[in-house]
mmCIF file of C-alpha atoms and ligand atoms in Angstrom:
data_model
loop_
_atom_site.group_PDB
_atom_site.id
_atom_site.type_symbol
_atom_site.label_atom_id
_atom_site.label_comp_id
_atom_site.label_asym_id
_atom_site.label_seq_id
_atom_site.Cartn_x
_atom_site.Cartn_y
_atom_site.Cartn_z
ATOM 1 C CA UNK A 11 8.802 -4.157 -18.259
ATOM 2 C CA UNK A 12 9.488 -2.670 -14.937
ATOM 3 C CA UNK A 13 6.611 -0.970 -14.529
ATOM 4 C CA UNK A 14 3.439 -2.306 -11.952
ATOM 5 C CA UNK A 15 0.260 -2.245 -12.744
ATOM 6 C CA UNK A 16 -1.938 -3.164 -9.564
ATOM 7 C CA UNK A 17 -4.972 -3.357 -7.449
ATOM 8 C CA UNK A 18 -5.108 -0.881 -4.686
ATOM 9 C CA UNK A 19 -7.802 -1.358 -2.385
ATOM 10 C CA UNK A 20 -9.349 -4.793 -1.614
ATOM 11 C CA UNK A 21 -12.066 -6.647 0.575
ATOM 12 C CA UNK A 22 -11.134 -9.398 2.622
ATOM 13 C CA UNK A 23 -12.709 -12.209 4.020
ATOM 14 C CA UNK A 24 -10.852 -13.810 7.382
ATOM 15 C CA UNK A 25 -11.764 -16.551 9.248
ATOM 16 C CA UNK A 26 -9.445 -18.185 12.023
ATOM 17 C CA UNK A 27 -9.363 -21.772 12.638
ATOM 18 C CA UNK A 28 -11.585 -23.386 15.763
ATOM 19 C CA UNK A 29 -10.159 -24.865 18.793
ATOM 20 C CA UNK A 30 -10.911 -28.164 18.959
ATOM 21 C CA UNK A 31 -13.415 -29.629 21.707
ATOM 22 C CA UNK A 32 -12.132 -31.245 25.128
ATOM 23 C CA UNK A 33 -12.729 -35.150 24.742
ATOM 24 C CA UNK A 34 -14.775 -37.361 27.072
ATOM 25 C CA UNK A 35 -13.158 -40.716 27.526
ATOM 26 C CA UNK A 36 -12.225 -43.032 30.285
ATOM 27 C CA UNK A 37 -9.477 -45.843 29.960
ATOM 28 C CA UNK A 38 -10.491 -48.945 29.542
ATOM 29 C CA UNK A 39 -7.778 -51.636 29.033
ATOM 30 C CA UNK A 40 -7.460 -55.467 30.475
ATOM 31 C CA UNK A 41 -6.600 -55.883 34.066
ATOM 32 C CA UNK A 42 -7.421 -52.549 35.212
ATOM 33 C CA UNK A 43 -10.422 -51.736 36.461
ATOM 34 C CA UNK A 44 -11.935 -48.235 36.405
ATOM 35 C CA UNK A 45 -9.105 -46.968 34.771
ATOM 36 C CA UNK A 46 -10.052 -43.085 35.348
ATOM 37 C CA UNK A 47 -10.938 -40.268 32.770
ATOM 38 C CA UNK A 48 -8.352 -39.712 30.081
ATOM 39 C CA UNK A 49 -9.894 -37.195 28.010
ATOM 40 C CA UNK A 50 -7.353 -35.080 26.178
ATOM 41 C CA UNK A 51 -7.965 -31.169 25.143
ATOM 42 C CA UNK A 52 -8.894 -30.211 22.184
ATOM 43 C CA UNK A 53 -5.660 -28.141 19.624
ATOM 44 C CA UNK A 54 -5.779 -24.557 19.398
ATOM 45 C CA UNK A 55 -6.976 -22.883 15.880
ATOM 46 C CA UNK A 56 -4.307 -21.352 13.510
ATOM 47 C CA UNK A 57 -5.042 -17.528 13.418
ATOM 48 C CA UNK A 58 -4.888 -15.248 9.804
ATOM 49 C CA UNK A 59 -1.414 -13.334 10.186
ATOM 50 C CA UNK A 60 -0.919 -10.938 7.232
ATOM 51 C CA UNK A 61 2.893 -10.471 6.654
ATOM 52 C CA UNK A 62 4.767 -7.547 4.725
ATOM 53 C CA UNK A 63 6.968 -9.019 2.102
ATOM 54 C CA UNK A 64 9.447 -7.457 0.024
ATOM 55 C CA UNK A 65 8.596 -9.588 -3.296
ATOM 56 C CA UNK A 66 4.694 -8.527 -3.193
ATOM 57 C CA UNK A 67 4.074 -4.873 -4.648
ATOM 58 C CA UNK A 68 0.282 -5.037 -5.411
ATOM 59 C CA UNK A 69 -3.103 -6.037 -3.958
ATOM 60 C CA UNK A 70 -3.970 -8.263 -6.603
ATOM 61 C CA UNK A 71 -3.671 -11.949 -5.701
ATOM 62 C CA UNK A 72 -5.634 -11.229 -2.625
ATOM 63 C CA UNK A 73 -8.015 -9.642 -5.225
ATOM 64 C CA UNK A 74 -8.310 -13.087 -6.793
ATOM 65 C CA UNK A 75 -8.684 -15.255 -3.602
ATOM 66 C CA UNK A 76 -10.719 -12.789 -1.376
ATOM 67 C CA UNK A 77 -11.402 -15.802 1.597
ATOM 68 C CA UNK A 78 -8.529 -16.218 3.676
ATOM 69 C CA UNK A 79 -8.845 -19.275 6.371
ATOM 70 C CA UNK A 80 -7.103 -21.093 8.893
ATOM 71 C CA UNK A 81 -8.260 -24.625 9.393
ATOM 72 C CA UNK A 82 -9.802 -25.863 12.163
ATOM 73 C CA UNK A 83 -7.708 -27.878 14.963
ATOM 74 C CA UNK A 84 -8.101 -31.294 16.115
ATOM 75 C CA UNK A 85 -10.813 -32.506 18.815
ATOM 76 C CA UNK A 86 -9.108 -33.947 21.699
ATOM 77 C CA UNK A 87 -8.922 -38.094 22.132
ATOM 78 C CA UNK A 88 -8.721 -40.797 24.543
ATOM 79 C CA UNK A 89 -5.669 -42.035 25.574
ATOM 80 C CA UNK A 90 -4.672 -38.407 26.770
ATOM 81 C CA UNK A 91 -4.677 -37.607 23.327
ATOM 82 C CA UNK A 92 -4.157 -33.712 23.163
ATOM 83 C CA UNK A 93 -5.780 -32.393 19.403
ATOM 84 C CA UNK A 94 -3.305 -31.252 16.773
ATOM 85 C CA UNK A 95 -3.552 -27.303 16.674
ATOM 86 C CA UNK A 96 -3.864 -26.522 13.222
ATOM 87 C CA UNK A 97 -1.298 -24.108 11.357
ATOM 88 C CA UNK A 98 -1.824 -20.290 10.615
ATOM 89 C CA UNK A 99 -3.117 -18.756 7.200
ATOM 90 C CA UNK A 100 -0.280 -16.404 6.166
ATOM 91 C CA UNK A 101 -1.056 -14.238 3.908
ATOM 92 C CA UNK A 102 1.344 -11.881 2.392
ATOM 93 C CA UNK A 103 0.677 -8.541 1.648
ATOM 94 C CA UNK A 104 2.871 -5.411 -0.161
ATOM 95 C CA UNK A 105 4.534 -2.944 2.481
ATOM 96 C CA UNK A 106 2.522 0.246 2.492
ATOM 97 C CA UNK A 107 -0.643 -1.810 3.381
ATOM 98 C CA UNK A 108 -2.801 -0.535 5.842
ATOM 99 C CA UNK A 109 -5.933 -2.526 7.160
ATOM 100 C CA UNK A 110 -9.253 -1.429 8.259
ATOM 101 C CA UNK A 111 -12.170 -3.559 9.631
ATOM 102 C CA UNK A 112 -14.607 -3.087 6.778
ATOM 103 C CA UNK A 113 -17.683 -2.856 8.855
ATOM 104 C CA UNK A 114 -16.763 -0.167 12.000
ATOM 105 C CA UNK A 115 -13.857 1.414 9.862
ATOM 106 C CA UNK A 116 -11.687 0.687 12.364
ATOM 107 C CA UNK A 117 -8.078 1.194 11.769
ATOM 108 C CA UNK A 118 -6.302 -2.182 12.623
ATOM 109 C CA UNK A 119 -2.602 -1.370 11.738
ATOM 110 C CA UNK A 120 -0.349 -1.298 8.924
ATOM 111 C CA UNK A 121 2.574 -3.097 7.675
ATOM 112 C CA UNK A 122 5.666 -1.027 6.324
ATOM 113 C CA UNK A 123 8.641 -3.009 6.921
ATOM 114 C CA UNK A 124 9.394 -6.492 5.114
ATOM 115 C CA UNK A 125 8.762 -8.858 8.027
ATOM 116 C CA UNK A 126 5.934 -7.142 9.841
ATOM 117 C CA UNK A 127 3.004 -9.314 11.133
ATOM 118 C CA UNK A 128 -0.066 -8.815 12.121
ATOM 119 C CA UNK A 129 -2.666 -11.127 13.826
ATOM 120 C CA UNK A 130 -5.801 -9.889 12.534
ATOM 121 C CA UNK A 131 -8.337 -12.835 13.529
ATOM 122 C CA UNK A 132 -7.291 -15.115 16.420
ATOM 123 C CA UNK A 133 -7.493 -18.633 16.227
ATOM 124 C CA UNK A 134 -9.921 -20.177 18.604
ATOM 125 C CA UNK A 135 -8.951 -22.012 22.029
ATOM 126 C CA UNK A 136 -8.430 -25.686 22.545
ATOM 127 C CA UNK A 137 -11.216 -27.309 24.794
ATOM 128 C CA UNK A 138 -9.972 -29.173 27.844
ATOM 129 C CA UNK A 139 -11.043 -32.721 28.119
ATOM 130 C CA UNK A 140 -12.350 -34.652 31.234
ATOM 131 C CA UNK A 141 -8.913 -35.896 32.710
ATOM 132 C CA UNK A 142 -8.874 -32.224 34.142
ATOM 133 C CA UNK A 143 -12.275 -31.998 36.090
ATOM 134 C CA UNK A 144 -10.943 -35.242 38.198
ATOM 135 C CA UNK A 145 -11.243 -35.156 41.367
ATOM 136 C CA UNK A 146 -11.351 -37.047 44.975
ATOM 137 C CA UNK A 147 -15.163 -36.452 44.672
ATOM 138 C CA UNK A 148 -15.747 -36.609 41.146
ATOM 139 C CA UNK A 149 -13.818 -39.863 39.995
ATOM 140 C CA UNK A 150 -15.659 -40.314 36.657
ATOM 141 C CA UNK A 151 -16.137 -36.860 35.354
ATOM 142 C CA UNK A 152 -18.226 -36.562 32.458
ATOM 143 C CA UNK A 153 -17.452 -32.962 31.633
ATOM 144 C CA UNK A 154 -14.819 -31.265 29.123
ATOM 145 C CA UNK A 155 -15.284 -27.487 27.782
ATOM 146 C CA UNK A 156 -15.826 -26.896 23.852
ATOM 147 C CA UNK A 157 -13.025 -25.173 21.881
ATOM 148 C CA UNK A 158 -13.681 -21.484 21.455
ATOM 149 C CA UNK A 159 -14.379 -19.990 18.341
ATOM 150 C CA UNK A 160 -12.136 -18.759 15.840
ATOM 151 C CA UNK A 161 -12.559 -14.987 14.923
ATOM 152 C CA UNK A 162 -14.145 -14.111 11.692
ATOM 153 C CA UNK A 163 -13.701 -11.003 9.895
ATOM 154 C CA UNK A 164 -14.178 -8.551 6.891
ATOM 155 C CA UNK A 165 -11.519 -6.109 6.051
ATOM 156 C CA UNK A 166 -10.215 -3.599 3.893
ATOM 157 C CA UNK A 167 -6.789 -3.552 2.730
ATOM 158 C CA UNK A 168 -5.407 -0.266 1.275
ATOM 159 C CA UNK A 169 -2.176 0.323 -0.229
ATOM 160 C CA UNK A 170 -0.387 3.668 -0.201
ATOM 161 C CA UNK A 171 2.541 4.081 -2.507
ATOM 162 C CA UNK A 172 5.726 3.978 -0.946
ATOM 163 C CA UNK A 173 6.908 5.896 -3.565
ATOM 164 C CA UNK A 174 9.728 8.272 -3.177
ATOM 165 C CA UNK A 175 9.058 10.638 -6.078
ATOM 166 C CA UNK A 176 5.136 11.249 -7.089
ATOM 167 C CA UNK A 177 3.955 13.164 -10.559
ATOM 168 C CA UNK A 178 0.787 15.165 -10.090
ATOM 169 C CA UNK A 179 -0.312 17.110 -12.108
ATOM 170 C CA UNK A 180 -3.980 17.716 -14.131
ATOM 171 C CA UNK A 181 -4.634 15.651 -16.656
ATOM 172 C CA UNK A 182 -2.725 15.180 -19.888
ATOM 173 C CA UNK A 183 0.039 17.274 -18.625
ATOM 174 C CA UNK A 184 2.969 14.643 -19.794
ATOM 175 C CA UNK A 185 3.264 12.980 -16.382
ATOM 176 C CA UNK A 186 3.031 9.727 -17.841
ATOM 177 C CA UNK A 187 5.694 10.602 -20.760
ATOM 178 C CA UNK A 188 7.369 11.970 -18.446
ATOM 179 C CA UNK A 189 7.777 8.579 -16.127
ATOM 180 C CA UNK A 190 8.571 7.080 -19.872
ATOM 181 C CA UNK A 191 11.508 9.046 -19.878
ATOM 182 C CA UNK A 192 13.220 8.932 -16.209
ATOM 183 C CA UNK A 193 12.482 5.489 -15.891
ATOM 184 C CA UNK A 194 12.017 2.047 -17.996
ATOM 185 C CA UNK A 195 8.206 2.225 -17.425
ATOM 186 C CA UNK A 196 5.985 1.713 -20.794
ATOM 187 C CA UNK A 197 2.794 3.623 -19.341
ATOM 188 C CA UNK A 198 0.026 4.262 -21.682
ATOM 189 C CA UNK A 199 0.330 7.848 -23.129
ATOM 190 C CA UNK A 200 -2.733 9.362 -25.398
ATOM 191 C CA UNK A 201 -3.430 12.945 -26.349
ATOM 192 C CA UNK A 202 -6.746 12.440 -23.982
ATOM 193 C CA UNK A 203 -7.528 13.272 -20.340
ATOM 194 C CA UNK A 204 -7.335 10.483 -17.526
ATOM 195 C CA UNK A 205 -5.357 7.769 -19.837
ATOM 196 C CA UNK A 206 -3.778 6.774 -16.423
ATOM 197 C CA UNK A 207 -6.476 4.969 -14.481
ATOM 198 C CA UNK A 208 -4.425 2.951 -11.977
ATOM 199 C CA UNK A 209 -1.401 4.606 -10.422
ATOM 200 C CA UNK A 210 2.193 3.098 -12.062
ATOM 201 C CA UNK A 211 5.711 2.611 -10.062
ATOM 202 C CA UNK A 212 8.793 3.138 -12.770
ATOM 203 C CA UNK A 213 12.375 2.756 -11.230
ATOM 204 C CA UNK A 214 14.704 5.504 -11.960
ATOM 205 C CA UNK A 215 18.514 3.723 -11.949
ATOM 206 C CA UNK A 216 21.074 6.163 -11.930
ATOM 207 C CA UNK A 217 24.774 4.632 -13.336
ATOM 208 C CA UNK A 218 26.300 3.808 -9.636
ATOM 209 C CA UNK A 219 22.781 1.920 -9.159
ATOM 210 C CA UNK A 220 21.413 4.420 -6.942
ATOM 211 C CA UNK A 221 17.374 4.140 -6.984
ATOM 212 C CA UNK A 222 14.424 5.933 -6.794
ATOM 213 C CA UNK A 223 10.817 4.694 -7.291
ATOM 214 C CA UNK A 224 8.594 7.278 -9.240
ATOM 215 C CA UNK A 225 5.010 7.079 -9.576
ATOM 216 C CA UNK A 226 2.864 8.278 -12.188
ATOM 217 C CA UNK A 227 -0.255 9.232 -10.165
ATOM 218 C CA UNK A 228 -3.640 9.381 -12.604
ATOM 219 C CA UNK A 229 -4.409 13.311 -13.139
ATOM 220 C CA UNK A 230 -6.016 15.477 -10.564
ATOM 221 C CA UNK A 231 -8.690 17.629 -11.377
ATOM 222 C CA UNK A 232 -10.482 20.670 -9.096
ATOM 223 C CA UNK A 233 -12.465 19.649 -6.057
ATOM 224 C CA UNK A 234 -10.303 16.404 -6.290
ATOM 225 C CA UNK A 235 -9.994 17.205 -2.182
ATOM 226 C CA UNK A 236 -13.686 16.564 -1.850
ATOM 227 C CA UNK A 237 -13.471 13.290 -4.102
ATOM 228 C CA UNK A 238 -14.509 14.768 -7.391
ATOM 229 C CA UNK A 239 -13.011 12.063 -10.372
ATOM 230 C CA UNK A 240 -11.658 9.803 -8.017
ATOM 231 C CA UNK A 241 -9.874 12.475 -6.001
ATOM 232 C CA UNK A 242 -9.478 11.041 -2.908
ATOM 233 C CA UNK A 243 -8.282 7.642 -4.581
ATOM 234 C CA UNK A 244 -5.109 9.904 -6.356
ATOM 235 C CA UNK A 245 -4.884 11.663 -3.636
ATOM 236 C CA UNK A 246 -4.386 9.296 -1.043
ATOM 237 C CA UNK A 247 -1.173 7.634 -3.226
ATOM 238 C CA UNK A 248 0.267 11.403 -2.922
ATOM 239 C CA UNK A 249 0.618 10.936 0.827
ATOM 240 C CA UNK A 250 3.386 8.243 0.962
ATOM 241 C CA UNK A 251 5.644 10.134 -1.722
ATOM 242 C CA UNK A 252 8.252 11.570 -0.164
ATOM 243 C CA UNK A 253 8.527 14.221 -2.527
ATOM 244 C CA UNK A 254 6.585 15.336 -5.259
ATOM 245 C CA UNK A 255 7.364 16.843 -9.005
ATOM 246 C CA UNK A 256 4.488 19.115 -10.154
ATOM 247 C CA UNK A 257 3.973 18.615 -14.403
ATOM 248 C CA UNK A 258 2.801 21.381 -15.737
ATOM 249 C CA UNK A 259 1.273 21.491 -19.431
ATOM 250 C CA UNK A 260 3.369 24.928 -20.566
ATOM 251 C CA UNK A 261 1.731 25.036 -23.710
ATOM 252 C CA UNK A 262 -1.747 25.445 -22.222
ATOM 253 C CA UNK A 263 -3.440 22.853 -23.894
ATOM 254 C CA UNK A 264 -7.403 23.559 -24.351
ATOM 255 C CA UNK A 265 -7.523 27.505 -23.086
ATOM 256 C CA UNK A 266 -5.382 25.919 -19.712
ATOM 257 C CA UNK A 267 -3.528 28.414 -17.523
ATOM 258 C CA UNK A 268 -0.588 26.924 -15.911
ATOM 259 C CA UNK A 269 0.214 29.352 -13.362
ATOM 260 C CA UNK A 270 -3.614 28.994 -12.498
ATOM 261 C CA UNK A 271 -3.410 25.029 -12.734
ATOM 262 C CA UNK A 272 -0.007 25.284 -10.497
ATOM 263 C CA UNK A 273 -1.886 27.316 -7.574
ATOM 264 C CA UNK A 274 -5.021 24.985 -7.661
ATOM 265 C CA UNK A 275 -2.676 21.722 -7.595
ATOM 266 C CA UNK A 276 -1.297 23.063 -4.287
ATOM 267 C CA UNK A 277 -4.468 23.802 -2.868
ATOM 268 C CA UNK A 278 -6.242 20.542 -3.363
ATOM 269 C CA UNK A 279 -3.152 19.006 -1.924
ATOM 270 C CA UNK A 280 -3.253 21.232 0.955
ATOM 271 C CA UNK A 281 -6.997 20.737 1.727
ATOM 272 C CA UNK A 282 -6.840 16.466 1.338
ATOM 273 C CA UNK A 283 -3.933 16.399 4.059
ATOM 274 C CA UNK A 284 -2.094 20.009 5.808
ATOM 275 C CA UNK A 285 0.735 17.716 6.024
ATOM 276 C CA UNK A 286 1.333 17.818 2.026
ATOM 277 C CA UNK A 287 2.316 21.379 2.073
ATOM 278 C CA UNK A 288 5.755 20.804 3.718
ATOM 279 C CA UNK A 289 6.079 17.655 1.374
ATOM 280 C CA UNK A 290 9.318 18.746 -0.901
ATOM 281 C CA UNK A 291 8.977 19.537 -4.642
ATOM 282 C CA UNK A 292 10.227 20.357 -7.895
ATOM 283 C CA UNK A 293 8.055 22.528 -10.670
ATOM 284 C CA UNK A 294 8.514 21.149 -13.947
ATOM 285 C CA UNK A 295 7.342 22.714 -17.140
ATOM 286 C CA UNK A 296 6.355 20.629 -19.864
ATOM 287 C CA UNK A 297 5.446 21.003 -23.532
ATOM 288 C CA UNK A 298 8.523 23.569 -23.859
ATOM 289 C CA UNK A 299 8.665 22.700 -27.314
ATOM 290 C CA UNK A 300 4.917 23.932 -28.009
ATOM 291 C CA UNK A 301 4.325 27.238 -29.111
ATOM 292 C CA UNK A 302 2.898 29.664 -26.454
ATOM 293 C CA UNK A 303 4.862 28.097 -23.830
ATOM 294 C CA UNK A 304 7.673 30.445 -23.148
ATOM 295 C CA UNK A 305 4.827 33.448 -22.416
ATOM 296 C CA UNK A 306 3.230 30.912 -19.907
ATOM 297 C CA UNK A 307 6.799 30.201 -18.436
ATOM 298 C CA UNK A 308 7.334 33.683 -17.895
ATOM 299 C CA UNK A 309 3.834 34.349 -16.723
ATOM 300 C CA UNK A 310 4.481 31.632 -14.209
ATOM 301 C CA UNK A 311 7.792 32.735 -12.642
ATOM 302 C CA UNK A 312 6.643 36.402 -12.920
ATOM 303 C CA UNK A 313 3.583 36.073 -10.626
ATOM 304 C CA UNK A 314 5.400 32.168 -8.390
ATOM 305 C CA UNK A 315 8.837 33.350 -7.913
ATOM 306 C CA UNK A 316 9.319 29.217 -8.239
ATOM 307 C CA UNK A 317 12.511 27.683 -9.570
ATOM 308 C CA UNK A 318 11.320 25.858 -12.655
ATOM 309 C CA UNK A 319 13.114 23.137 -14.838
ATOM 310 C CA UNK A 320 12.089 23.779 -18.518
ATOM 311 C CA UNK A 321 11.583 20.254 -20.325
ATOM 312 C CA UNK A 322 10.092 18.189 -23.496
ATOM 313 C CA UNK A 323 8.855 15.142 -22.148
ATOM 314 C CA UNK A 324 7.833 13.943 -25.650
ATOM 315 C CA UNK A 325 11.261 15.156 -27.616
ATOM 316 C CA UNK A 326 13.904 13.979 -24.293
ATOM 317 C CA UNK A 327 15.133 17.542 -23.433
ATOM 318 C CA UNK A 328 15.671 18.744 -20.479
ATOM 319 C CA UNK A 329 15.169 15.325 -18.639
ATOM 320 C CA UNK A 330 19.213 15.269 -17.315
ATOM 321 C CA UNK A 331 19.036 18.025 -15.384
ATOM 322 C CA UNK A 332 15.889 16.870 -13.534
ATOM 323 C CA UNK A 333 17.312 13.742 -12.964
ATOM 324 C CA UNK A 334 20.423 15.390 -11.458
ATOM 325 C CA UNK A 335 18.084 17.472 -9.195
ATOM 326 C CA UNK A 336 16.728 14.571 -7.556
ATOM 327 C CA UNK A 337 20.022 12.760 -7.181
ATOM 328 C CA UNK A 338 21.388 15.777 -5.246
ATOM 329 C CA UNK A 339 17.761 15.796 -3.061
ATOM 330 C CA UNK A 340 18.019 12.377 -2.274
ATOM 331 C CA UNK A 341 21.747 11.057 -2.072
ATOM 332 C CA UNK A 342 23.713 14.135 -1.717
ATOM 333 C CA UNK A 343 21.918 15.611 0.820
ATOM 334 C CA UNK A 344 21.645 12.739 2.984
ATOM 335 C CA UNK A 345 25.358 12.853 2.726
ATOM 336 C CA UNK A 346 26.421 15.899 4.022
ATOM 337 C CA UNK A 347 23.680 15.627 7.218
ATOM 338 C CA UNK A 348 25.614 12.727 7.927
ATOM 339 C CA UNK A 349 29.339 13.819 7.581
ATOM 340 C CA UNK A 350 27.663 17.144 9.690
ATOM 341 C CA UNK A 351 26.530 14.436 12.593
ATOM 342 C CA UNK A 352 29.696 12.173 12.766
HETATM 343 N N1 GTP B 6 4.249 18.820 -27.558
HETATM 344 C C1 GTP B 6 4.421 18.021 -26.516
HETATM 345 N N2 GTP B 6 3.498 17.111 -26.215
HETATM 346 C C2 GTP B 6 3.680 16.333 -25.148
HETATM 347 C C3 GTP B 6 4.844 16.449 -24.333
HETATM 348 N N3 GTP B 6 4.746 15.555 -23.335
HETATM 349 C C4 GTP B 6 3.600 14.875 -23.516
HETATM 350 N N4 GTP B 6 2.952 15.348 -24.611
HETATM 351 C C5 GTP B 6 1.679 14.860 -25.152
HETATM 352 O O1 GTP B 6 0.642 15.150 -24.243
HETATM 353 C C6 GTP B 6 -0.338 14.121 -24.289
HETATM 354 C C7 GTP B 6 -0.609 13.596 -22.889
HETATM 355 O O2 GTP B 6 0.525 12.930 -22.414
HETATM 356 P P1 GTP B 6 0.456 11.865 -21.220
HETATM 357 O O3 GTP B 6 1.864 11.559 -20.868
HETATM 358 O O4 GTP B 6 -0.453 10.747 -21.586
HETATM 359 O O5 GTP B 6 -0.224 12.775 -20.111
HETATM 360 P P2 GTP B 6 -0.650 12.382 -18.621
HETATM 361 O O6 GTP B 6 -0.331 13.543 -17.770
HETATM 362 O O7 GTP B 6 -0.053 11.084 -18.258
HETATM 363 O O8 GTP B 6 -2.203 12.269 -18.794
HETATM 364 P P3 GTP B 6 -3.264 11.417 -17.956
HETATM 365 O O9 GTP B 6 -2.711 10.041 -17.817
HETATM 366 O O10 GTP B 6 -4.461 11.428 -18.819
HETATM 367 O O11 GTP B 6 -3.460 12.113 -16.686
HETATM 368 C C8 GTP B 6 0.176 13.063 -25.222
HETATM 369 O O12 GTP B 6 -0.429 13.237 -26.472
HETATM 370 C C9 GTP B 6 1.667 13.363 -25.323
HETATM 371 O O13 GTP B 6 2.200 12.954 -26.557
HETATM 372 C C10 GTP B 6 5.828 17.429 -24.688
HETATM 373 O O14 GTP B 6 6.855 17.608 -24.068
HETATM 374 N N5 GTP B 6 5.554 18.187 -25.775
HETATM 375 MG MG1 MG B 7 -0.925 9.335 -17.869
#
């Protein structure tokens, strides 16, 4: 299956390693007397560094081990002895995470690109030990400084879809039958609202391996903008997509008006983020094969003026064309900007 099913949004718990204390010691060997302080420093603590790989595309193993530490380093010893700093927690996260400190909400950073890193609680400082407070006057120094704290920490770690094609669209509308069809993804698909609960990634191939990542985003309903059904969870995966393909439920299913559902869609993307207004799209309308839907379709392109692809998600029609339509948008294109630039 090539579909992911994942966590989105998890706490975690960070703690850096220690430094290790300065050491006290003075050398004492055979034949020489008042051998002078040789009190090595304490190691340095390993810090928590969250890194973006490519092979990680949910939240949930950090779901399953929410405590994240670094160990603590070595005290310093005799002999000159410095402590052994102790190694850094990696922890890898999905690209398109973004972390917040869970208790001020501050944003911290996020990591898009395979190979990011981010220190997000710094290992503690190494101690130094009494073979650095000697002096002409102080020949037998008893004093050494304690290894600093390593920081501790609660965060939040959120990931947005980095999706380049996102289906919205109210519940039921086909989106998920819909992802069955332009990609290999197996999503759930029921005659009932919200059957979608957790967003789902499907890979569209196209024959020269081109690829685009589509993502079935659970329905929206109205006043999803102000969180109403988990708006602002949906919503939030709409902001990564780089374009999005409205599914519209032609047939009208229960009394619905698509033309009506069509306007509100807009608007609740409009009012979560401005910015999703100049996001691309493509109108599709589903259920063409339900009676009623051609007098919706015209109602629609009467009163939009919208382009419209006409499709069955449930018998396979119309599905090519829509496929071509986002080839052209995302390869072809891209193409001819660049042959305009050389
Ligand atoms: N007649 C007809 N029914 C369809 C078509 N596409 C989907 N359906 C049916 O509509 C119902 C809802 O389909 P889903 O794909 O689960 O809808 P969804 O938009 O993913 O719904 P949520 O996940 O609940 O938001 C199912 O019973 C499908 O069989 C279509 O083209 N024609
Ligand atoms: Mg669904």
């Amino acid at each position: 299956m090539k579909h992911v099913v994942f966590k989105d949004r998890v706490k975690l718990y960070i703690r850096a390693g220690n430094g290790g204390n300065g050491c006290v010691s003075f050398r004492r060997e055979k034949f020489i007397p008042r051998g002078g302080p040789d009190g090595g420093d304490g190691g340095h603590g390993g810090s928590v560094i969250l890194r973006c790989d490519a092979n990680e595309d949910s939240l949930l193993p950090l779901y399953y081990q929410p405590h994240q530490k670094a160990k603590h380093a070595q005290h310093g010893m005799g002999s000159n002895c410095h402590g052994r700093n102790s190694a850094n927690c990696m922890v890898k996260v999905a690209s398109g995470t973004v972390i917040t400190d869970a208790e001020t909400d501050e944003f911290i950073g996020e990591l898009l690109v395979p190979g990011d890193e981010l220190v997000v609680a710094k290992g503690g400082r190494g101690g130094i030990g009494n073979v650095h407070f000697k002096s002409s006057t102080n020949q037998s120094p008893r004093q050494f400084t304690d290894g600093t704290k390593g920081e501790e920490r609660v965060l939040w770690l959120e990931l947005k879809l980095m999706a380049d094609v996102g289906l919205v669209g109210y519940p039921n509308a086909g989106k998920s039958t819909l992802l069955s069809r332009l990609t290999h993804a197996h999503p759930k698909i029921a005659p009932y609202p919200f059957t979608t609960i957790n967003p789902i990634i499907g890979t569209l191939e196209y024959e020269n391996f081109s690829r685009l990542r589509i993502a079935d985003i659970p329905g929206l309903i109205d006043g999803a903008h102000e969180g109403v059904g988990l708006g602002h969870q949906f919503l939030r995966h709409i902001e990564r997509s780089k374009f999005i393909l409205f599914v519209l439920d032609m047939a009208g299913t229960d009394e619905r008006n698509p033309t009506e559902d069509f306007l509100h869609l807009k608007d609740e993307l409009r009012l979560h983020m401005e910015e999703l207004s100049c996001t691309p799209y493509l109108v599709v309308a589903n259920k063409m094969d339900s009676p009623g839907a051609e007098e919706h379709l015209k109602e629609f392109e009467e009163r939009t003026g919208e382009i419209i692809y006409s499709i069955s998600a449930e018998l396979g029609e119309g599905i090519e064309p829509v496929k071509e339509f986002l080839y052209k948008h995302f390869f072809e294109t891209r193409r001819v900007v660049e042959e305009s630039a050389e």
